[in-house]
Each structure stands twice: as structure tokens, then as C-alpha cells.
mmCIF file of C-alpha atoms in Angstrom:
data_model
loop_
_atom_site.group_PDB
_atom_site.id
_atom_site.type_symbol
_atom_site.label_atom_id
_atom_site.label_comp_id
_atom_site.label_asym_id
_atom_site.label_seq_id
_atom_site.Cartn_x
_atom_site.Cartn_y
_atom_site.Cartn_z
ATOM 1 C CA UNK A 1 -54.482 -10.767 -0.749
ATOM 2 C CA UNK A 2 -50.770 -10.655 -1.451
ATOM 3 C CA UNK A 3 -49.732 -7.718 -3.653
ATOM 4 C CA UNK A 4 -47.535 -8.647 -6.631
ATOM 5 C CA UNK A 5 -45.757 -6.354 -9.071
ATOM 6 C CA UNK A 6 -45.980 -8.163 -12.386
ATOM 7 C CA UNK A 7 -42.714 -7.664 -14.264
ATOM 8 C CA UNK A 8 -42.493 -10.645 -16.585
ATOM 9 C CA UNK A 9 -39.161 -11.360 -18.205
ATOM 10 C CA UNK A 10 -39.421 -11.530 -22.017
ATOM 11 C CA UNK A 11 -39.006 -15.012 -23.458
ATOM 12 C CA UNK A 12 -35.315 -15.711 -23.957
ATOM 13 C CA UNK A 13 -32.744 -18.475 -23.834
ATOM 14 C CA UNK A 14 -31.140 -17.580 -20.518
ATOM 15 C CA UNK A 15 -33.868 -16.659 -18.043
ATOM 16 C CA UNK A 16 -37.307 -17.534 -19.411
ATOM 17 C CA UNK A 17 -37.702 -20.518 -21.698
ATOM 18 C CA UNK A 18 -41.520 -20.500 -21.575
ATOM 19 C CA UNK A 19 -41.574 -24.220 -20.737
ATOM 20 C CA UNK A 20 -44.351 -25.284 -18.356
ATOM 21 C CA UNK A 21 -43.703 -27.010 -15.038
ATOM 22 C CA UNK A 22 -44.244 -30.754 -15.181
ATOM 23 C CA UNK A 23 -45.628 -30.761 -11.643
ATOM 24 C CA UNK A 24 -45.991 -28.584 -8.552
ATOM 25 C CA UNK A 25 -44.010 -30.307 -5.826
ATOM 26 C CA UNK A 26 -42.376 -27.640 -3.691
ATOM 27 C CA UNK A 27 -41.275 -24.086 -2.909
ATOM 28 C CA UNK A 28 -37.543 -23.273 -2.924
ATOM 29 C CA UNK A 29 -36.132 -20.377 -0.881
ATOM 30 C CA UNK A 30 -33.056 -18.430 -2.020
ATOM 31 C CA UNK A 31 -31.322 -15.193 -1.088
ATOM 32 C CA UNK A 32 -29.970 -12.593 -3.474
ATOM 33 C CA UNK A 33 -26.387 -12.440 -2.096
ATOM 34 C CA UNK A 34 -26.457 -8.738 -3.115
ATOM 35 C CA UNK A 35 -26.582 -6.606 0.074
ATOM 36 C CA UNK A 36 -28.975 -3.695 -0.288
ATOM 37 C CA UNK A 37 -30.317 -4.704 -3.718
ATOM 38 C CA UNK A 38 -34.065 -4.290 -4.177
ATOM 39 C CA UNK A 39 -36.547 -6.793 -5.575
ATOM 40 C CA UNK A 40 -36.888 -4.569 -8.654
ATOM 41 C CA UNK A 41 -33.132 -4.708 -9.256
ATOM 42 C CA UNK A 42 -33.097 -8.499 -8.989
ATOM 43 C CA UNK A 43 -35.970 -8.838 -11.450
ATOM 44 C CA UNK A 44 -34.239 -6.502 -13.907
ATOM 45 C CA UNK A 45 -31.005 -8.474 -13.554
ATOM 46 C CA UNK A 46 -32.773 -11.679 -14.606
ATOM 47 C CA UNK A 47 -34.257 -9.863 -17.599
ATOM 48 C CA UNK A 48 -30.829 -8.480 -18.574
ATOM 49 C CA UNK A 49 -29.422 -11.976 -19.043
ATOM 50 C CA UNK A 50 -31.275 -12.128 -22.351
ATOM 51 C CA UNK A 51 -28.700 -9.699 -23.742
ATOM 52 C CA UNK A 52 -25.704 -11.969 -23.221
ATOM 53 C CA UNK A 53 -23.383 -12.529 -26.154
ATOM 54 C CA UNK A 54 -22.102 -16.063 -25.804
ATOM 55 C CA UNK A 55 -18.884 -17.011 -27.545
ATOM 56 C CA UNK A 56 -17.285 -20.326 -28.451
ATOM 57 C CA UNK A 57 -16.914 -22.395 -25.305
ATOM 58 C CA UNK A 58 -18.997 -19.951 -23.255
ATOM 59 C CA UNK A 59 -22.515 -21.202 -22.647
ATOM 60 C CA UNK A 60 -23.610 -18.035 -20.890
ATOM 61 C CA UNK A 61 -25.341 -17.637 -17.522
ATOM 62 C CA UNK A 62 -28.771 -19.164 -16.975
ATOM 63 C CA UNK A 63 -30.619 -17.742 -13.967
ATOM 64 C CA UNK A 64 -34.058 -16.605 -12.866
ATOM 65 C CA UNK A 65 -36.622 -16.961 -10.126
ATOM 66 C CA UNK A 66 -40.365 -16.532 -10.154
ATOM 67 C CA UNK A 67 -40.410 -13.995 -7.317
ATOM 68 C CA UNK A 68 -38.024 -11.476 -5.757
ATOM 69 C CA UNK A 69 -39.010 -10.066 -2.365
ATOM 70 C CA UNK A 70 -37.782 -7.074 -0.358
ATOM 71 C CA UNK A 71 -39.238 -5.115 2.578
ATOM 72 C CA UNK A 72 -42.033 -3.473 0.581
ATOM 73 C CA UNK A 73 -42.435 -5.226 -2.755
ATOM 74 C CA UNK A 74 -42.828 -8.654 -4.357
ATOM 75 C CA UNK A 75 -41.711 -8.697 -7.984
ATOM 76 C CA UNK A 76 -43.301 -11.405 -10.137
ATOM 77 C CA UNK A 77 -40.750 -12.150 -12.871
ATOM 78 C CA UNK A 78 -42.320 -15.096 -14.682
ATOM 79 C CA UNK A 79 -45.517 -17.144 -14.332
ATOM 80 C CA UNK A 80 -45.410 -19.616 -11.454
ATOM 81 C CA UNK A 81 -46.508 -22.426 -13.775
ATOM 82 C CA UNK A 82 -43.386 -21.968 -15.921
ATOM 83 C CA UNK A 83 -39.893 -23.301 -15.393
ATOM 84 C CA UNK A 84 -37.335 -20.888 -13.894
ATOM 85 C CA UNK A 85 -33.579 -21.449 -13.727
ATOM 86 C CA UNK A 86 -33.287 -21.119 -9.948
ATOM 87 C CA UNK A 87 -31.929 -24.443 -8.696
ATOM 88 C CA UNK A 88 -30.153 -26.130 -11.579
ATOM 89 C CA UNK A 89 -27.143 -28.270 -10.682
ATOM 90 C CA UNK A 90 -25.073 -31.225 -11.817
ATOM 91 C CA UNK A 91 -25.911 -32.980 -8.545
ATOM 92 C CA UNK A 92 -28.891 -32.956 -6.180
ATOM 93 C CA UNK A 93 -29.525 -34.196 -2.678
ATOM 94 C CA UNK A 94 -31.235 -37.528 -2.167
ATOM 95 C CA UNK A 95 -34.221 -35.813 -0.565
ATOM 96 C CA UNK A 96 -34.608 -33.416 -3.498
ATOM 97 C CA UNK A 97 -34.450 -36.236 -6.033
ATOM 98 C CA UNK A 98 -37.042 -38.206 -4.080
ATOM 99 C CA UNK A 99 -39.532 -35.376 -3.637
ATOM 100 C CA UNK A 100 -38.895 -33.054 -6.569
ATOM 101 C CA UNK A 101 -37.729 -35.367 -9.346
ATOM 102 C CA UNK A 102 -34.535 -35.620 -11.366
ATOM 103 C CA UNK A 103 -34.590 -31.924 -12.403
ATOM 104 C CA UNK A 104 -36.138 -29.833 -9.583
ATOM 105 C CA UNK A 105 -36.542 -26.742 -11.790
ATOM 106 C CA UNK A 106 -39.346 -28.704 -13.488
ATOM 107 C CA UNK A 107 -41.457 -28.972 -10.342
ATOM 108 C CA UNK A 108 -40.752 -26.003 -8.071
ATOM 109 C CA UNK A 109 -41.350 -22.299 -7.675
ATOM 110 C CA UNK A 110 -38.349 -20.142 -6.699
ATOM 111 C CA UNK A 111 -38.370 -17.188 -4.289
ATOM 112 C CA UNK A 112 -35.404 -14.795 -3.985
ATOM 113 C CA UNK A 113 -35.195 -12.975 -0.643
ATOM 114 C CA UNK A 114 -33.422 -9.616 -0.680
ATOM 115 C CA UNK A 115 -30.927 -8.910 2.088
ATOM 116 C CA UNK A 116 -30.009 -5.738 3.935
ATOM 117 C CA UNK A 117 -26.612 -4.064 3.702
ATOM 118 C CA UNK A 118 -25.521 -6.037 6.775
ATOM 119 C CA UNK A 119 -26.454 -9.312 5.082
ATOM 120 C CA UNK A 120 -29.580 -9.971 7.161
ATOM 121 C CA UNK A 121 -33.133 -10.686 6.052
ATOM 122 C CA UNK A 122 -35.331 -7.871 7.375
ATOM 123 C CA UNK A 123 -38.405 -8.886 9.361
ATOM 124 C CA UNK A 124 -40.634 -7.099 6.835
ATOM 125 C CA UNK A 125 -39.065 -9.164 4.028
ATOM 126 C CA UNK A 126 -39.516 -12.302 6.132
ATOM 127 C CA UNK A 127 -43.227 -11.542 6.593
ATOM 128 C CA UNK A 128 -43.692 -10.776 2.900
ATOM 129 C CA UNK A 129 -42.242 -14.200 2.052
ATOM 130 C CA UNK A 130 -44.653 -15.798 4.547
ATOM 131 C CA UNK A 131 -47.542 -14.025 2.781
ATOM 132 C CA UNK A 132 -46.268 -15.175 -0.610
ATOM 133 C CA UNK A 133 -45.861 -18.787 0.514
ATOM 134 C CA UNK A 134 -49.415 -18.857 1.913
ATOM 135 C CA UNK A 135 -50.693 -17.446 -1.396
ATOM 136 C CA UNK A 136 -48.808 -20.053 -3.447
ATOM 137 C CA UNK A 137 -50.218 -22.871 -1.311
ATOM 138 C CA UNK A 138 -53.790 -21.616 -0.967
ATOM 139 C CA UNK A 139 -54.274 -20.010 -4.384
ATOM 140 C CA UNK A 140 -51.742 -21.537 -6.772
ATOM 141 C CA UNK A 141 -51.810 -25.221 -5.843
ATOM 142 C CA UNK A 142 -48.289 -25.704 -4.487
ATOM 143 C CA UNK A 143 -47.899 -28.099 -1.548
ATOM 144 C CA UNK A 144 -46.678 -27.050 1.886
ATOM 145 C CA UNK A 145 -43.242 -28.449 1.043
ATOM 146 C CA UNK A 146 -40.264 -26.138 1.494
ATOM 147 C CA UNK A 147 -36.625 -26.479 0.507
ATOM 148 C CA UNK A 148 -33.713 -24.137 0.908
ATOM 149 C CA UNK A 149 -31.473 -23.972 -2.157
ATOM 150 C CA UNK A 150 -28.892 -25.900 -0.133
ATOM 151 C CA UNK A 151 -31.412 -28.648 0.624
ATOM 152 C CA UNK A 152 -31.914 -29.045 -3.134
ATOM 153 C CA UNK A 153 -28.316 -29.039 -4.387
ATOM 154 C CA UNK A 154 -26.340 -29.797 -1.237
ATOM 155 C CA UNK A 155 -23.325 -27.621 -2.019
ATOM 156 C CA UNK A 156 -24.572 -24.008 -2.067
ATOM 157 C CA UNK A 157 -24.887 -22.039 1.193
ATOM 158 C CA UNK A 158 -28.187 -20.470 0.217
ATOM 159 C CA UNK A 159 -30.048 -18.701 1.695
ATOM 160 C CA UNK A 160 -26.980 -17.931 3.806
ATOM 161 C CA UNK A 161 -28.809 -16.061 6.627
ATOM 162 C CA UNK A 162 -30.930 -19.168 7.234
ATOM 163 C CA UNK A 163 -27.991 -21.555 6.863
ATOM 164 C CA UNK A 164 -26.238 -19.584 9.616
ATOM 165 C CA UNK A 165 -29.430 -19.375 11.687
ATOM 166 C CA UNK A 166 -31.566 -22.462 10.927
ATOM 167 C CA UNK A 167 -34.004 -21.463 13.646
ATOM 168 C CA UNK A 168 -35.157 -18.659 11.328
ATOM 169 C CA UNK A 169 -35.986 -21.183 8.615
ATOM 170 C CA UNK A 170 -37.970 -23.211 11.152
ATOM 171 C CA UNK A 171 -39.728 -20.052 12.328
ATOM 172 C CA UNK A 172 -40.691 -19.327 8.734
ATOM 173 C CA UNK A 173 -42.216 -22.788 8.230
ATOM 174 C CA UNK A 174 -44.057 -22.590 11.537
ATOM 175 C CA UNK A 175 -45.484 -19.172 10.697
ATOM 176 C CA UNK A 176 -46.715 -20.360 7.300
ATOM 177 C CA UNK A 177 -48.304 -23.423 8.910
ATOM 178 C CA UNK A 178 -49.987 -21.270 11.556
ATOM 179 C CA UNK A 179 -51.462 -19.069 8.835
ATOM 180 C CA UNK A 180 -52.737 -22.098 6.911
ATOM 181 C CA UNK A 181 -54.221 -23.840 9.964
ATOM 182 C CA UNK A 182 -54.962 -21.145 12.587
ATOM 183 C CA UNK A 183 -57.510 -23.165 14.581
ATOM 184 C CA UNK A 184 -55.212 -26.173 14.772
ATOM 185 C CA UNK A 185 -52.402 -23.998 16.048
ATOM 186 C CA UNK A 186 -54.678 -22.354 18.596
ATOM 187 C CA UNK A 187 -55.658 -25.753 19.964
ATOM 188 C CA UNK A 188 -52.019 -26.812 20.313
ATOM 189 C CA UNK A 189 -50.852 -23.562 21.932
ATOM 190 C CA UNK A 190 -53.785 -22.421 24.070
ATOM 191 C CA UNK A 191 -51.520 -20.626 26.506
ATOM 192 C CA UNK A 192 -48.597 -19.081 24.638
ATOM 193 C CA UNK A 193 -46.850 -18.108 27.862
ATOM 194 C CA UNK A 194 -46.375 -21.785 28.646
ATOM 195 C CA UNK A 195 -44.300 -22.148 25.478
ATOM 196 C CA UNK A 196 -41.376 -20.342 27.129
ATOM 197 C CA UNK A 197 -41.388 -22.545 30.225
ATOM 198 C CA UNK A 198 -38.932 -25.397 30.662
ATOM 199 C CA UNK A 199 -40.559 -28.812 30.390
ATOM 200 C CA UNK A 200 -41.861 -30.088 33.721
ATOM 201 C CA UNK A 201 -41.079 -33.726 32.977
ATOM 202 C CA UNK A 202 -40.375 -36.669 35.222
ATOM 203 C CA UNK A 203 -36.967 -38.331 34.857
ATOM 204 C CA UNK A 204 -38.292 -41.222 32.765
ATOM 205 C CA UNK A 205 -39.946 -38.752 30.354
ATOM 206 C CA UNK A 206 -36.694 -36.810 29.947
ATOM 207 C CA UNK A 207 -34.959 -40.118 29.171
ATOM 208 C CA UNK A 208 -37.537 -40.917 26.465
ATOM 209 C CA UNK A 209 -37.138 -37.432 25.032
ATOM 210 C CA UNK A 210 -33.354 -37.853 25.078
ATOM 211 C CA UNK A 211 -33.731 -40.981 22.951
ATOM 212 C CA UNK A 212 -36.208 -39.274 20.553
ATOM 213 C CA UNK A 213 -33.993 -36.218 19.951
ATOM 214 C CA UNK A 214 -30.788 -38.286 19.984
ATOM 215 C CA UNK A 215 -32.113 -40.658 17.336
ATOM 216 C CA UNK A 216 -33.109 -37.707 15.152
ATOM 217 C CA UNK A 217 -29.583 -36.280 15.470
ATOM 218 C CA UNK A 218 -27.919 -39.640 14.741
ATOM 219 C CA UNK A 219 -30.177 -40.111 11.704
ATOM 220 C CA UNK A 220 -29.192 -36.602 10.510
ATOM 221 C CA UNK A 221 -32.797 -35.435 10.686
ATOM 222 C CA UNK A 222 -31.571 -32.506 12.803
ATOM 223 C CA UNK A 223 -28.018 -31.215 12.679
ATOM 224 C CA UNK A 224 -27.680 -28.989 15.759
ATOM 225 C CA UNK A 225 -26.066 -30.785 18.719
ATOM 226 C CA UNK A 226 -27.319 -27.975 20.963
ATOM 227 C CA UNK A 227 -30.815 -29.552 20.949
ATOM 228 C CA UNK A 228 -29.428 -32.801 22.359
ATOM 229 C CA UNK A 229 -27.521 -30.815 24.986
ATOM 230 C CA UNK A 230 -30.648 -28.887 25.982
ATOM 231 C CA UNK A 231 -32.487 -32.141 26.630
ATOM 232 C CA UNK A 232 -29.618 -33.623 28.628
ATOM 233 C CA UNK A 233 -29.302 -30.455 30.693
ATOM 234 C CA UNK A 234 -33.108 -30.442 31.223
ATOM 235 C CA UNK A 235 -33.445 -26.953 29.713
ATOM 236 C CA UNK A 236 -35.732 -27.593 26.721
ATOM 237 C CA UNK A 237 -38.945 -25.511 26.695
ATOM 238 C CA UNK A 238 -42.442 -26.506 25.615
ATOM 239 C CA UNK A 239 -42.180 -24.222 22.581
ATOM 240 C CA UNK A 240 -38.837 -25.705 21.516
ATOM 241 C CA UNK A 241 -40.188 -29.228 21.841
ATOM 242 C CA UNK A 242 -43.204 -28.328 19.689
ATOM 243 C CA UNK A 243 -40.915 -26.825 17.030
ATOM 244 C CA UNK A 244 -38.588 -29.869 17.092
ATOM 245 C CA UNK A 245 -41.463 -32.322 16.843
ATOM 246 C CA UNK A 246 -42.902 -30.500 13.799
ATOM 247 C CA UNK A 247 -39.455 -30.417 12.190
ATOM 248 C CA UNK A 248 -38.538 -34.050 12.912
ATOM 249 C CA UNK A 249 -41.936 -35.434 11.932
ATOM 250 C CA UNK A 250 -41.983 -33.388 8.702
ATOM 251 C CA UNK A 251 -38.495 -34.508 7.665
ATOM 252 C CA UNK A 252 -39.188 -38.153 8.457
ATOM 253 C CA UNK A 253 -42.474 -37.867 6.552
ATOM 254 C CA UNK A 254 -40.635 -36.469 3.534
ATOM 255 C CA UNK A 255 -38.295 -39.449 3.584
ATOM 256 C CA UNK A 256 -41.199 -41.908 3.694
ATOM 257 C CA UNK A 257 -43.079 -40.140 0.908
ATOM 258 C CA UNK A 258 -39.970 -39.941 -1.238
ATOM 259 C CA UNK A 259 -39.403 -43.716 -1.321
ATOM 260 C CA UNK A 260 -42.369 -44.280 -3.579
ATOM 261 C CA UNK A 261 -42.145 -41.173 -5.743
ATOM 262 C CA UNK A 262 -40.929 -41.443 -9.308
ATOM 263 C CA UNK A 263 -38.792 -38.844 -10.980
#
């Protein structure tokens, strides 16, 4: 059972409106952008926004997230069935509008990941966020649908460590999925050592894979040209192919689902 430190923000205009979510459609990942700050400090910062003194022409700062996570602690700042001000924007990505609705704060839970003094996300923090995501999906009714803040709004480089290293974001999603479906994962990866081996494919199979990965890149499903290069240089491993297939299939599935979803 995930351990949460309940530290609810008092009802106020700027960080806890008390409004209920209209739906549970996804989990949004953020980072604190405050090197060395603890989860407790982030939670207290959100609470402090209630004390703002707005003046004429100054609307004040609206900000909050449901959870703040560091190496050792998960702070629970407002109920996960309430709206938090974690991904508000004047514009949203097409994918976010399709899957989350016209105002994603109404349908998502927000998680702030604390960063180390060097700007990295510690492995212990990473694992705590995995635990929290599994809890939200298994116990709180959220779907296994993840967005970075950037994937919601398009313009903000958040969480920056995962924007710089997208493989970490993919590792996070894989780890959550493995926790949710352990037997399925065991069946797919019976021999984990094989995952690090380069694909033993015939030439025609490499050509088919080249088309599959190339189409995903051209359709902007994946954005790293290095994956196309790995296929063309015949250096892609079994593990990398499994990760890419999960990623590509999930993103194409999101696009299909989004076409029929109302806001």
C-alpha cells in the first residue's frame, strides 16, 4: 500500500477551489523546477498561495497539484477527486483536447516530481511515482493514460528531465504497466537476457521494421530519429523493439480513441 502524507490545502481561490472533477481521464506528470526542494516544501508552497494580495490588474497566481513526491515522501495536497490548478493554459495540444476535454484540469490528477540539486529525478523518487500511479489506477479509478505537462499544453518543457531523456518517461510507463499486469509481462519477456540482444532478423523483416518505425516517425508518433537509424544500421535490440511497439501502439490507440470523445 502506498504511503501518503495527507496535507490538504485549505479551501481558497488560488490553489483549492473545492470543485469536483467532471471525469477521471488521465494522470499528468510534472516536475517542481526547484532543485533540492522537498515534497513538503512544494505542498506548503501551494498552500501559501491562499495568502496572495491581488491588486488591480493582477489576477494572482493559481497553482496546485494533488501530489508532490520526493525520495522518501508523497504529500497529498488535495483530494484526487477535486480539481487542481496543475495544467491550465490558453492553448492545449490536439491529443489533450481529444482525450482529456476542453479543460484538462477538470479530468486529471497532477503529480509533482521533486528534483535533486543537479536537476535529476532520483531513482527513489521515480519508484515512488510508479507506486503512486499504480495506486491511482488500481484503487482510485484513474485510467492507465499518462501525459507529461508538455503533452497537455505543448509549450512547457515539463517535466524537463523526461523531456531531455524521453526514454525515462517510457521506462516509467513500462514499469507501471508491468506492475499492473505482471503475468502478461512475464509471458512477453520470458528470458530477460534476450532483451539486450540485437534482433536476429532476416533482411526482409528488417525492411518491414524499417517501414513500421519510419511511418511512426513520419506521422510524429515518435520524435527521435535515432530509432530509425538503429533499424537501418541493424542495431535495434529485442527490448527496444518491445518498448517502441508499446509506445507506438499506445499513441496510435490514443488518437483513435480521441476521435470519438466529446469535450
